Amino acid sequence: MPDRADQLFKPPFYLRNSMVQTWLASSPVRLAAGNPLSRCSQEVIVRAGEGVHLSGFLTRADGDAPRGLAVLIHGWEGSADAPYMVFTGSALVRAGFDVFRLNLRDHGGNHQLNSGIFMGTLIDETFGAVRNVAEEYNRSDSLYLLGVSLGGNFALRIAALCGKDMIDGLKQVVAVNPPLNPCDATVRLDRNPMIRRHFLGKWKASLRIKQKAFPHIYDFSHIEGADNCMDLTEDLIPRHSDCTSAADYFSRYTLKEGILDRAAVPVTVITAEDDPIIHAEDFRRAKVNGNVRLIMLPYGGHCGYIENLSMRSWLDRKVPELFLAD
């Protein structure tokens, strides 16, 4: 049964609309006063295995004895500098954690590092990157993983993979609004004009950057006619992967039986009943094991949980609390 955390997150009435919460989650309005981590972070290139390289930002906590290293993974078409990454990361640094904000392939301006395009199926390189970050930058014996939206889907797969190949020191995983069923999530985001326009525009822009980085490989001129994310997925996937269709592609990172019920480390999933992209019922039906805890909130939209007009999120308090309770 999901934990009901109403008493922990009760936004004022003017912030209860799910679309307001969803928009504010990644809105640049939250960074109007600047990025609190920009002056104290080091950009690094991360080895991810098989010749793949990703990028990210390392921020050290004060002192020589951090509470652990927290690795943060953003959502689709987000980045290490997304507001939800920056502010939760900043809260973790203040709580005594070293923080590494990872950029997935073709995110955060790292398109030139790898010739292949980003796909949600790229779990091996993400797992490899997290492991290598831990090996190279962890000053303690404890590692923590936070994934938001699609980053949460990756984080949950990593928790399951640790049953066969443990990442040393991994104590806990937190996944915020992870899509368990990415096909359904894509259908739902396409139904909302504002959300569809946001993701489709950012995706097309990313593909244009990729083409510019590798003009001898890519010609994405055909994408301009796509007016929704599902159609663009159906167009791209057979051309650039071994998947036969969008359905085949989505099935490969759907969190079905054999994922959440094989979580090898403690996992907390945080989601909202009013998420316009992720169906809350997916979590109620999910088969889990004793390592998985679900916090189901009535409000929050998709990755928002904005508490007040200061634009700070409840996640900035809750995630450090979860990691410190380990």
Coordinates of C-alpha atoms in Angstrom, one line a residue:
M1 CA 0.0 0.0 0.0
P2 CA 1.3 3.5 -0.7
D3 CA 2.2 5.9 2.1
R4 CA -0.1 8.9 2.1
A5 CA 2.1 11.9 2.9
D6 CA -0.6 14.6 2.7
Q7 CA 0.5 15.9 6.1
L8 CA 4.0 16.4 4.6
F9 CA 3.1 18.3 1.4
K10 CA 0.1 20.6 1.5
P11 CA 0.5 23.4 -1.1
P12 CA -1.6 26.5 -0.8
F13 CA -4.7 26.5 -2.9
Y14 CA -3.2 28.7 -5.6
L15 CA -0.4 26.1 -6.2
R16 CA -2.6 23.0 -6.2
N17 CA -3.3 22.9 -10.0
S18 CA -1.3 20.0 -11.5
M19 CA -0.3 22.0 -14.6
V20 CA 1.0 24.9 -12.5
Q21 CA 3.1 22.4 -10.5
T22 CA 4.3 20.7 -13.6
W23 CA 5.3 23.9 -15.3
L24 CA 7.1 25.3 -12.2
A25 CA 9.1 22.1 -11.8
S26 CA 11.5 23.0 -14.6
S27 CA 10.6 26.7 -15.1
P28 CA 13.5 29.1 -15.4
V29 CA 11.6 31.4 -13.1
R30 CA 13.0 29.2 -10.3
L31 CA 16.5 30.2 -11.3
A32 CA 15.8 33.9 -11.6
A33 CA 18.2 34.5 -8.7
G34 CA 20.8 32.4 -10.3
N35 CA 22.1 28.8 -10.0
P36 CA 23.3 28.3 -6.4
L37 CA 25.7 25.5 -7.6
S38 CA 27.3 27.2 -10.6
R39 CA 30.3 28.7 -8.8
C40 CA 31.1 25.6 -6.7
S41 CA 30.7 22.9 -9.2
Q42 CA 33.3 21.2 -11.5
E43 CA 32.3 19.9 -14.9
V44 CA 33.7 16.5 -15.7
I45 CA 33.5 13.9 -18.4
V46 CA 32.4 10.5 -17.2
R47 CA 33.4 7.1 -18.7
A48 CA 30.3 5.0 -19.2
G49 CA 31.8 1.9 -20.8
E50 CA 32.1 0.7 -24.4
G51 CA 33.7 3.9 -25.4
V52 CA 30.7 6.0 -24.3
H53 CA 31.3 9.3 -22.4
L54 CA 28.7 11.3 -20.5
S55 CA 29.1 14.6 -18.6
G56 CA 28.2 16.0 -15.3
F57 CA 28.9 18.4 -12.5
L58 CA 30.6 17.5 -9.2
T59 CA 29.9 19.7 -6.1
R60 CA 31.8 19.0 -2.9
A61 CA 30.3 19.5 0.6
D62 CA 32.4 21.5 3.1
G63 CA 34.9 19.5 5.1
D64 CA 36.7 16.2 4.5
A65 CA 34.0 13.8 5.8
P66 CA 30.9 14.0 3.7
R67 CA 27.8 12.0 4.6
G68 CA 28.0 10.3 1.2
L69 CA 27.9 10.9 -2.5
A70 CA 24.5 11.6 -4.1
V71 CA 24.2 11.0 -7.8
L72 CA 21.3 12.8 -9.5
I73 CA 19.7 11.9 -12.9
H74 CA 17.4 14.3 -14.7
G75 CA 14.4 13.7 -16.8
W76 CA 14.0 13.5 -20.6
E77 CA 15.1 16.7 -22.3
G78 CA 16.2 18.1 -18.9
S79 CA 19.7 18.5 -17.8
A80 CA 22.0 18.7 -14.8
D81 CA 21.1 22.4 -14.6
A82 CA 17.3 21.8 -14.5
P83 CA 15.9 23.7 -11.5
Y84 CA 14.8 20.5 -9.8
M85 CA 18.3 19.2 -10.1
V86 CA 20.0 22.4 -8.9
F87 CA 17.8 23.1 -5.9
T88 CA 17.6 19.5 -4.6
G89 CA 21.3 19.2 -5.2
S90 CA 22.0 22.4 -3.3
A91 CA 19.9 21.1 -0.4
L92 CA 21.9 17.9 -0.3
V93 CA 25.2 19.8 -0.3
R94 CA 24.0 21.9 2.6
A95 CA 23.1 18.6 4.4
G96 CA 26.6 17.4 4.0
F97 CA 26.6 15.3 0.8
D98 CA 28.9 15.5 -2.1
V99 CA 26.6 15.8 -5.2
F100 CA 27.1 14.6 -8.8
R101 CA 24.5 15.8 -11.3
L102 CA 24.8 13.5 -14.3
N103 CA 23.8 14.5 -17.8
L104 CA 22.4 11.6 -19.9
R105 CA 23.5 11.2 -23.5
D106 CA 22.5 14.1 -25.7
H107 CA 21.5 16.2 -22.7
G108 CA 23.1 19.3 -21.2
G109 CA 25.0 20.1 -24.4
N110 CA 27.0 16.9 -24.5
H111 CA 25.7 15.8 -28.0
Q112 CA 29.2 15.8 -29.4
L113 CA 30.5 13.1 -27.0
N114 CA 28.9 10.1 -28.7
S115 CA 27.8 9.5 -32.3
G116 CA 24.6 7.5 -31.4
I117 CA 21.4 9.3 -30.3
F118 CA 19.8 9.1 -26.9
M119 CA 17.3 6.5 -26.2
G120 CA 15.5 5.4 -23.0
T121 CA 16.9 1.9 -23.4
L122 CA 20.5 3.0 -22.7
I123 CA 20.6 1.5 -19.2
D124 CA 24.1 0.0 -19.6
E125 CA 25.9 3.3 -20.1
T126 CA 23.9 5.0 -17.4
F127 CA 24.7 2.1 -14.9
G128 CA 28.3 2.3 -16.0
A129 CA 28.4 6.1 -15.5
V130 CA 27.0 5.9 -12.0
R131 CA 29.4 3.2 -11.1
N132 CA 32.4 5.1 -12.4
V133 CA 31.3 8.3 -10.7
A134 CA 31.2 6.4 -7.4
E135 CA 34.6 4.9 -8.0
E136 CA 36.3 8.2 -8.9
Y137 CA 34.5 10.8 -6.7
N138 CA 33.1 9.1 -3.6
R139 CA 35.0 10.3 -0.5
S140 CA 32.9 8.1 1.8
D141 CA 31.5 4.5 1.9
S142 CA 28.0 5.6 1.1
L143 CA 26.4 6.2 -2.3
Y144 CA 22.8 7.5 -2.9
L145 CA 20.9 7.8 -6.2
L146 CA 18.1 10.2 -7.1
G147 CA 16.3 10.0 -10.4
V148 CA 13.6 12.4 -11.5
S149 CA 11.0 11.5 -14.2
L150 CA 12.8 9.4 -16.9
G151 CA 15.8 9.6 -14.6
G152 CA 13.7 7.9 -12.0
N153 CA 13.0 5.1 -14.5
F154 CA 16.7 4.7 -15.0
A155 CA 17.3 4.7 -11.2
L156 CA 14.8 2.0 -10.6
R157 CA 16.4 -0.2 -13.3
I158 CA 19.8 0.4 -11.7
A159 CA 18.3 -0.7 -8.3
A160 CA 17.2 -4.0 -10.0
L161 CA 20.5 -4.5 -11.8
C162 CA 22.3 -4.3 -8.5
G163 CA 20.8 -7.7 -7.6
K164 CA 23.3 -9.2 -10.1
D165 CA 26.0 -6.5 -10.1
M166 CA 26.1 -4.3 -7.0
I167 CA 27.5 -0.8 -7.2
D168 CA 29.7 -0.6 -4.1
G169 CA 28.3 1.5 -1.3
L170 CA 24.8 2.1 -2.8
K171 CA 22.6 2.6 0.2
Q172 CA 19.4 4.0 -1.2
V173 CA 17.5 5.0 -4.4
V174 CA 14.8 7.6 -4.7
A175 CA 12.7 7.9 -7.8
V176 CA 10.4 10.9 -8.4
N177 CA 7.5 10.5 -10.7
P178 CA 9.2 7.7 -12.7
P179 CA 7.3 6.5 -15.8
L180 CA 6.6 2.8 -15.3
N181 CA 4.9 2.6 -18.6
P182 CA 6.7 5.0 -21.0
C183 CA 4.3 4.2 -23.9
D184 CA 1.3 5.3 -21.9
A185 CA 3.3 8.4 -20.6
T186 CA 4.0 9.4 -24.2
V187 CA 0.3 9.1 -25.1
R188 CA -0.7 11.2 -22.1
L189 CA 1.9 13.9 -22.7
D190 CA 0.7 14.1 -26.4
R191 CA -2.8 14.7 -25.2
N192 CA -1.9 17.9 -23.4
P193 CA -1.1 20.7 -25.9
M194 CA 1.2 22.6 -23.5
I195 CA 3.2 19.5 -22.5
R196 CA 3.4 18.2 -26.0
R197 CA 4.6 21.5 -27.4
H198 CA 7.3 21.6 -24.6
F199 CA 8.7 18.2 -25.1
L200 CA 8.4 18.0 -28.9
G201 CA 10.1 21.4 -29.3
K202 CA 13.0 20.4 -27.1
W203 CA 13.4 17.0 -28.7
K204 CA 13.5 18.5 -32.2
A205 CA 16.0 21.1 -31.1
S206 CA 18.2 18.4 -29.6
L207 CA 18.1 16.3 -32.8
R208 CA 19.2 19.4 -34.8
I209 CA 22.1 19.8 -32.4
K210 CA 23.0 16.2 -32.9
Q211 CA 22.9 16.6 -36.7
K212 CA 25.2 19.6 -36.5
A213 CA 27.6 17.6 -34.4
F214 CA 27.6 14.6 -36.8
P215 CA 26.4 15.9 -40.2
H216 CA 28.0 12.9 -42.0
I217 CA 25.7 10.6 -40.0
Y218 CA 22.4 12.4 -39.6
D219 CA 19.8 14.2 -41.7
F220 CA 16.9 14.9 -39.5
S221 CA 15.0 17.1 -42.0
H222 CA 12.2 14.6 -41.9
I223 CA 11.3 15.4 -38.3
E224 CA 9.9 18.8 -39.1
G225 CA 6.5 17.4 -40.1
A226 CA 6.0 15.5 -36.9
D227 CA 3.4 17.2 -34.7
N228 CA 3.5 14.8 -31.7
C229 CA 6.0 12.8 -29.8
M230 CA 4.5 9.4 -30.6
D231 CA 4.7 10.0 -34.4
L232 CA 8.3 11.2 -34.1
T233 CA 9.1 8.1 -32.0
E234 CA 7.6 5.8 -34.7
D235 CA 9.6 7.6 -37.3
L236 CA 13.0 7.6 -35.6
I237 CA 13.1 4.3 -33.8
P238 CA 13.2 1.9 -36.8
R239 CA 15.8 4.2 -38.5
H240 CA 18.2 4.4 -35.6
S241 CA 17.8 1.3 -33.5
D242 CA 17.2 -2.4 -33.7
C243 CA 13.7 -1.9 -32.4
T244 CA 11.0 -2.6 -35.0
S245 CA 8.4 -0.1 -33.7
A246 CA 7.7 2.4 -31.0
A247 CA 5.8 -0.3 -29.1
D248 CA 8.9 -2.6 -29.3
Y249 CA 11.1 0.3 -28.1
F250 CA 8.9 1.3 -25.2
S251 CA 8.5 -2.3 -24.0
R252 CA 12.3 -2.5 -23.5
Y253 CA 12.3 0.0 -20.7
T254 CA 8.8 -0.5 -19.3
L255 CA 9.1 -1.3 -15.6
K256 CA 7.1 -4.5 -15.7
E257 CA 7.5 -7.6 -13.4
G258 CA 11.1 -8.4 -12.8
I259 CA 12.2 -4.8 -12.0
L260 CA 10.5 -3.3 -8.9
D261 CA 10.1 -6.8 -7.4
R262 CA 13.9 -7.3 -7.8
A263 CA 15.1 -4.0 -6.2
A264 CA 18.3 -5.0 -4.5
V265 CA 18.6 -1.8 -2.3
P266 CA 16.1 0.3 -0.4
V267 CA 13.9 2.3 -2.9
T268 CA 11.5 5.1 -2.2
V269 CA 9.2 6.1 -5.1
I270 CA 7.6 9.5 -4.8
T271 CA 4.7 10.4 -7.1
A272 CA 1.5 12.4 -7.3
E273 CA -2.1 11.4 -8.0
D274 CA -2.6 14.4 -10.2
D275 CA 0.5 13.9 -12.4
P276 CA -0.7 14.7 -15.9
I277 CA 1.9 12.4 -17.5
I278 CA 2.2 9.4 -15.2
H279 CA -0.9 7.4 -14.3
A280 CA -1.1 6.9 -10.6
E281 CA -2.8 3.6 -11.0
D282 CA 0.4 2.2 -12.5
F283 CA 2.0 2.4 -9.1
R284 CA -0.9 0.8 -7.3
R285 CA -0.8 -2.2 -9.7
A286 CA 3.0 -2.5 -9.6
K287 CA 4.5 -5.7 -8.2
V288 CA 7.2 -4.7 -5.7
N289 CA 9.3 -6.4 -3.1
G290 CA 10.0 -5.4 0.5
N291 CA 12.7 -3.0 -0.5
V292 CA 10.3 -0.6 -2.2
R293 CA 8.3 2.1 -0.4
L294 CA 5.7 4.3 -2.3
I295 CA 4.8 7.8 -1.2
M296 CA 1.7 8.8 -3.1
L297 CA 0.8 12.5 -2.7
P298 CA -2.5 14.1 -3.8
Y299 CA -0.8 17.1 -5.3
G300 CA 2.5 17.8 -7.0
G301 CA 1.9 17.4 -10.7
H302 CA 4.8 16.0 -12.6
C303 CA 7.9 16.5 -10.4
G304 CA 6.8 19.8 -9.0
Y305 CA 5.9 19.7 -5.3
I306 CA 6.3 23.5 -5.1
E307 CA 5.4 24.7 -1.6
N308 CA 5.2 28.4 -1.8
L309 CA 5.9 31.5 -3.8
S310 CA 9.6 31.2 -3.1
M311 CA 9.5 28.4 -5.7
R312 CA 11.2 25.9 -3.4
S313 CA 10.1 22.3 -3.6
W314 CA 9.1 19.9 -0.9
L315 CA 11.6 17.6 -2.5
D316 CA 14.4 19.9 -1.3
R317 CA 13.5 18.8 2.2
K318 CA 12.3 15.3 1.7
V319 CA 15.2 13.9 -0.3
P320 CA 17.9 14.9 2.2
E321 CA 15.7 13.6 5.0
L322 CA 15.4 10.2 3.3
F323 CA 19.1 9.9 2.6
L324 CA 20.0 11.0 6.2
A325 CA 17.7 8.4 7.6
D326 CA 19.7 5.6 6.0

